[in-house]
Amino acid sequence: ELFHSSIAEVENEELRHLLWSSVVFYQTPGLEVTACVLLSTKAIYFVLHDGLRRYFSEPLQDFWHQKNTDYNNSPFHISQCFVFKLSDLQSVNVGLFDQYFRLTGSSPMQVVTCLTRDSYLTHCFLQHLMLVLSSLERTPSPEPVDKDFYSEFGNKNTGKMENYELIHSSRVKFTYPSEEEAFQVTTPPAGCSRGQLHPKTLLLTSAEIFLLDEDYIHYPLPEFAKEPPQRDRYRLDDGRRVRDLDRVLMGYQPYPQALTLVFDDVQGHDLMGSVTLDHFGEVLGDPGRAGQGQEVQWQVFVPSAESREKLISLLARQWEALCGRELPVELTG
């Protein structure tokens, strides 16, 4: 009833899939908002919170859809709903380990990233999306153009694996990242800093563990982009050696997906100091931050209890291989 009375644009439109997800818009890359995402046979709808309107620029407001004018007599009140017509969809970029996907059209206003942070939710949505796209009638693709000499022989092989691309029958391109970009394992929990939750990408390698600020919306560059984004795809927020991990604190109340990683702040092994060292040897940042023999704590909220168990298992395996004993894990109640 909600979909057909307040959201659907045509009478014979069918709702095929629904999920809740954090979303990021191309024109507001620093704002991550929660949305109810509805996939129909005609469009993808993002139902947003009413208080978010002030964050968006005027050009983007043209895309807000407000159909419910009989506010007093309707049981549902949709104040903001961003509409992405399937006929405008050109490509879908899938993030590492299916943690998010980006929908791209022909303009900056038609680029939206869904941060599901869950491979199963991403997989289900993409499967339903492909089925809906298969039912759409689109004009046939143009005949391929004969390649000239430069395009045939001009590209040099860099040795880097290319992303895997799937061209759907609807001519929508689905792009999956190459395994070369994945390092060993990555999960994107939210890091807690200064009393506020901040979304982070957690990267675990064989010897280090990093917290990264990832740009989910600008990469890979859309075709309409005239210049590269102002920030890099990954910005290092903090990094520690796995062997410097002292213990892991786990709590079951009130957040079963929370854990705290406690590191020894070992002198001479500050990864952040190493990566921010300039050419003349000055450390950019607080020179007294490391080397004081103090502890450094990362309080992390992982998307689910299952993800938390997986992360602890991977950490314990790496820690035991490096330190030769079992990783201490403490329950905090």
mmCIF file of N, CA, C and O in Angstrom, residues 55-102:
data_model
loop_
_atom_site.group_PDB
_atom_site.id
_atom_site.type_symbol
_atom_site.label_atom_id
_atom_site.label_comp_id
_atom_site.label_asym_id
_atom_site.label_seq_id
_atom_site.Cartn_x
_atom_site.Cartn_y
_atom_site.Cartn_z
ATOM 1 N N TYR A 55 20.818 19.506 3.363
ATOM 2 C CA TYR A 55 22.185 19.166 3.014
ATOM 3 C C TYR A 55 22.421 19.150 1.503
ATOM 4 O O TYR A 55 23.554 19.110 1.052
ATOM 5 N N PHE A 56 21.346 19.147 0.711
ATOM 6 C CA PHE A 56 21.499 18.941 -0.719
ATOM 7 C C PHE A 56 21.370 20.256 -1.478
ATOM 8 O O PHE A 56 20.608 21.143 -1.118
ATOM 9 N N SER A 57 22.131 20.348 -2.562
ATOM 10 C CA SER A 57 22.144 21.555 -3.368
ATOM 11 C C SER A 57 20.883 21.641 -4.214
ATOM 12 O O SER A 57 20.164 20.667 -4.398
ATOM 13 N N GLU A 58 20.626 22.822 -4.765
ATOM 14 C CA GLU A 58 19.416 23.050 -5.544
ATOM 15 C C GLU A 58 19.290 22.135 -6.761
ATOM 16 O O GLU A 58 18.218 21.610 -7.032
ATOM 17 N N PRO A 59 20.371 21.906 -7.549
ATOM 18 C CA PRO A 59 20.195 21.021 -8.708
ATOM 19 C C PRO A 59 19.722 19.623 -8.337
ATOM 20 O O PRO A 59 18.945 19.009 -9.043
ATOM 21 N N LEU A 60 20.202 19.126 -7.188
ATOM 22 C CA LEU A 60 19.801 17.782 -6.786
ATOM 23 C C LEU A 60 18.342 17.731 -6.358
ATOM 24 O O LEU A 60 17.681 16.705 -6.464
ATOM 25 N N GLN A 61 17.791 18.865 -5.897
ATOM 26 C CA GLN A 61 16.420 18.874 -5.418
ATOM 27 C C GLN A 61 15.425 18.611 -6.542
ATOM 28 O O GLN A 61 14.287 18.236 -6.297
ATOM 29 N N ASP A 62 15.850 18.834 -7.798
ATOM 30 C CA ASP A 62 14.956 18.531 -8.914
ATOM 31 C C ASP A 62 14.606 17.059 -8.965
ATOM 32 O O ASP A 62 13.615 16.663 -9.574
ATOM 33 N N PHE A 63 15.428 16.238 -8.347
ATOM 34 C CA PHE A 63 15.207 14.800 -8.400
ATOM 35 C C PHE A 63 14.386 14.292 -7.222
ATOM 36 O O PHE A 63 14.045 13.124 -7.157
ATOM 37 N N TRP A 64 14.092 15.165 -6.255
ATOM 38 C CA TRP A 64 13.259 14.728 -5.147
ATOM 39 C C TRP A 64 11.827 14.561 -5.648
ATOM 40 O O TRP A 64 11.292 15.377 -6.369
ATOM 41 N N HIS A 65 11.220 13.475 -5.211
ATOM 42 C CA HIS A 65 9.895 13.123 -5.699
ATOM 43 C C HIS A 65 8.907 13.247 -4.546
ATOM 44 O O HIS A 65 9.036 12.572 -3.537
ATOM 45 N N GLN A 66 7.929 14.120 -4.665
ATOM 46 C CA GLN A 66 6.910 14.300 -3.626
ATOM 47 C C GLN A 66 5.533 14.130 -4.262
ATOM 48 O O GLN A 66 5.000 15.046 -4.879
ATOM 49 N N LYS A 67 4.981 12.939 -4.125
ATOM 50 C CA LYS A 67 3.718 12.645 -4.780
ATOM 51 C C LYS A 67 2.534 12.765 -3.830
ATOM 52 O O LYS A 67 1.421 13.077 -4.232
ATOM 53 N N ASN A 68 2.777 12.522 -2.549
ATOM 54 C CA ASN A 68 1.688 12.452 -1.594
ATOM 55 C C ASN A 68 1.259 13.865 -1.170
ATOM 56 O O ASN A 68 1.810 14.456 -0.252
ATOM 57 N N THR A 69 0.286 14.437 -1.866
ATOM 58 C CA THR A 69 -0.198 15.785 -1.545
ATOM 59 C C THR A 69 -1.330 15.761 -0.516
ATOM 60 O O THR A 69 -1.553 16.739 0.183
ATOM 61 N N ASP A 70 -2.042 14.634 -0.414
ATOM 62 C CA ASP A 70 -3.127 14.517 0.547
ATOM 63 C C ASP A 70 -2.553 14.074 1.888
ATOM 64 O O ASP A 70 -2.763 12.962 2.348
ATOM 65 N N TYR A 71 -1.824 14.983 2.528
ATOM 66 C CA TYR A 71 -1.039 14.626 3.702
ATOM 67 C C TYR A 71 -1.920 14.214 4.877
ATOM 68 O O TYR A 71 -1.645 13.244 5.575
ATOM 69 N N ASN A 72 -3.014 14.919 5.097
ATOM 70 C CA ASN A 72 -3.835 14.685 6.290
ATOM 71 C C ASN A 72 -4.619 13.391 6.222
ATOM 72 O O ASN A 72 -4.905 12.779 7.254
ATOM 73 N N ASN A 73 -4.983 12.938 5.025
ATOM 74 C CA ASN A 73 -5.839 11.764 4.889
ATOM 75 C C ASN A 73 -5.060 10.487 4.584
ATOM 76 O O ASN A 73 -5.661 9.434 4.437
ATOM 77 N N SER A 74 -3.764 10.567 4.463
ATOM 78 C CA SER A 74 -2.974 9.393 4.109
ATOM 79 C C SER A 74 -2.284 8.817 5.335
ATOM 80 O O SER A 74 -1.790 9.569 6.181
ATOM 81 N N PRO A 75 -2.241 7.483 5.455
ATOM 82 C CA PRO A 75 -1.547 6.875 6.599
ATOM 83 C C PRO A 75 -0.028 6.925 6.439
ATOM 84 O O PRO A 75 0.693 6.668 7.388
ATOM 85 N N PHE A 76 0.479 7.238 5.229
ATOM 86 C CA PHE A 76 1.908 7.270 4.986
ATOM 87 C C PHE A 76 2.331 8.667 4.554
ATOM 88 O O PHE A 76 1.637 9.324 3.789
ATOM 89 N N HIS A 77 3.471 9.112 5.033
ATOM 90 C CA HIS A 77 3.962 10.442 4.705
ATOM 91 C C HIS A 77 5.396 10.338 4.190
ATOM 92 O O HIS A 77 6.338 10.213 4.975
ATOM 93 N N ILE A 78 5.529 10.330 2.868
ATOM 94 C CA ILE A 78 6.844 10.272 2.244
ATOM 95 C C ILE A 78 7.293 11.694 1.947
ATOM 96 O O ILE A 78 6.722 12.371 1.103
ATOM 97 N N SER A 79 8.296 12.167 2.669
ATOM 98 C CA SER A 79 8.716 13.550 2.486
ATOM 99 C C SER A 79 9.846 13.677 1.475
ATOM 100 O O SER A 79 9.922 14.668 0.762
ATOM 101 N N GLN A 80 10.734 12.700 1.403
ATOM 102 C CA GLN A 80 11.829 12.757 0.456
ATOM 103 C C GLN A 80 12.079 11.381 -0.145
ATOM 104 O O GLN A 80 12.311 10.420 0.586
ATOM 105 N N CYS A 81 12.050 11.319 -1.460
ATOM 106 C CA CYS A 81 12.315 10.060 -2.137
ATOM 107 C C CYS A 81 13.095 10.353 -3.415
ATOM 108 O O CYS A 81 12.589 10.994 -4.332
ATOM 109 N N PHE A 82 14.332 9.906 -3.459
ATOM 110 C CA PHE A 82 15.172 10.102 -4.637
ATOM 111 C C PHE A 82 14.875 8.988 -5.632
ATOM 112 O O PHE A 82 14.911 7.803 -5.291
ATOM 113 N N VAL A 83 14.588 9.355 -6.880
ATOM 114 C CA VAL A 83 14.174 8.398 -7.905
ATOM 115 C C VAL A 83 15.309 8.207 -8.915
ATOM 116 O O VAL A 83 15.782 9.178 -9.509
ATOM 117 N N PHE A 84 15.715 6.974 -9.094
ATOM 118 C CA PHE A 84 16.725 6.633 -10.106
ATOM 119 C C PHE A 84 16.052 5.693 -11.102
ATOM 120 O O PHE A 84 15.844 4.520 -10.833
ATOM 121 N N LYS A 85 15.706 6.225 -12.270
ATOM 122 C CA LYS A 85 15.008 5.420 -13.278
ATOM 123 C C LYS A 85 15.965 4.378 -13.858
ATOM 124 O O LYS A 85 17.121 4.681 -14.173
ATOM 125 N N LEU A 86 15.476 3.161 -14.020
ATOM 126 C CA LEU A 86 16.318 2.100 -14.561
ATOM 127 C C LEU A 86 16.744 2.395 -16.000
ATOM 128 O O LEU A 86 17.806 1.944 -16.443
ATOM 129 N N SER A 87 15.950 3.157 -16.707
ATOM 130 C CA SER A 87 16.308 3.519 -18.081
ATOM 131 C C SER A 87 17.523 4.444 -18.123
ATOM 132 O O SER A 87 18.173 4.569 -19.171
ATOM 133 N N ASP A 88 17.841 5.100 -16.990
ATOM 134 C CA ASP A 88 18.998 5.988 -16.929
ATOM 135 C C ASP A 88 20.254 5.283 -16.418
ATOM 136 O O ASP A 88 21.346 5.865 -16.438
ATOM 137 N N LEU A 89 20.109 4.051 -15.936
ATOM 138 C CA LEU A 89 21.233 3.336 -15.351
ATOM 139 C C LEU A 89 22.212 2.891 -16.440
ATOM 140 O O LEU A 89 21.820 2.236 -17.408
ATOM 141 N N GLN A 90 23.482 3.244 -16.256
ATOM 142 C CA GLN A 90 24.509 2.886 -17.231
ATOM 143 C C GLN A 90 25.492 1.845 -16.708
ATOM 144 O O GLN A 90 25.931 0.980 -17.466
ATOM 145 N N SER A 91 25.836 1.922 -15.443
ATOM 146 C CA SER A 91 26.814 0.979 -14.911
ATOM 147 C C SER A 91 26.610 0.779 -13.420
ATOM 148 O O SER A 91 26.047 1.627 -12.727
ATOM 149 N N VAL A 92 27.085 -0.368 -12.943
ATOM 150 C CA VAL A 92 27.062 -0.719 -11.520
ATOM 151 C C VAL A 92 28.464 -1.164 -11.134
ATOM 152 O O VAL A 92 29.006 -2.097 -11.724
ATOM 153 N N ASN A 93 29.062 -0.476 -10.181
ATOM 154 C CA ASN A 93 30.391 -0.833 -9.688
ATOM 155 C C ASN A 93 30.257 -1.476 -8.318
ATOM 156 O O ASN A 93 29.650 -0.899 -7.419
ATOM 157 N N VAL A 94 30.821 -2.664 -8.165
ATOM 158 C CA VAL A 94 30.724 -3.424 -6.929
ATOM 159 C C VAL A 94 32.015 -3.258 -6.144
ATOM 160 O O VAL A 94 33.115 -3.355 -6.703
ATOM 161 N N GLY A 95 31.915 -2.993 -4.840
ATOM 162 C CA GLY A 95 33.085 -2.782 -4.003
ATOM 163 C C GLY A 95 33.753 -4.084 -3.613
ATOM 164 O O GLY A 95 33.259 -5.188 -3.882
ATOM 165 N N LEU A 96 34.902 -3.964 -2.958
ATOM 166 C CA LEU A 96 35.643 -5.136 -2.511
ATOM 167 C C LEU A 96 34.790 -6.006 -1.602
ATOM 168 O O LEU A 96 34.115 -5.510 -0.703
ATOM 169 N N PHE A 97 34.807 -7.299 -1.869
ATOM 170 C CA PHE A 97 34.078 -8.281 -1.078
ATOM 171 C C PHE A 97 32.588 -7.955 -0.986
ATOM 172 O O PHE A 97 31.932 -8.260 0.006
ATOM 173 N N ASP A 98 32.069 -7.307 -2.036
ATOM 174 C CA ASP A 98 30.632 -6.999 -2.133
ATOM 175 C C ASP A 98 30.130 -6.211 -0.928
ATOM 176 O O ASP A 98 28.988 -6.372 -0.506
ATOM 177 N N GLN A 99 30.962 -5.322 -0.387
ATOM 178 C CA GLN A 99 30.550 -4.543 0.781
ATOM 179 C C GLN A 99 29.703 -3.335 0.394
ATOM 180 O O GLN A 99 29.021 -2.764 1.233
ATOM 181 N N TYR A 100 29.742 -2.936 -0.873
ATOM 182 C CA TYR A 100 28.901 -1.833 -1.344
ATOM 183 C C TYR A 100 28.798 -1.906 -2.861
ATOM 184 O O TYR A 100 29.522 -2.659 -3.522
ATOM 185 N N PHE A 101 27.873 -1.135 -3.430
ATOM 186 C CA PHE A 101 27.771 -1.031 -4.879
ATOM 187 C C PHE A 101 27.362 0.395 -5.237
ATOM 188 O O PHE A 101 26.668 1.070 -4.480
ATOM 189 N N ARG A 102 27.822 0.840 -6.407
ATOM 190 C CA ARG A 102 27.525 2.195 -6.865
ATOM 191 C C ARG A 102 26.722 2.149 -8.161
ATOM 192 O O ARG A 102 27.085 1.450 -9.108
#
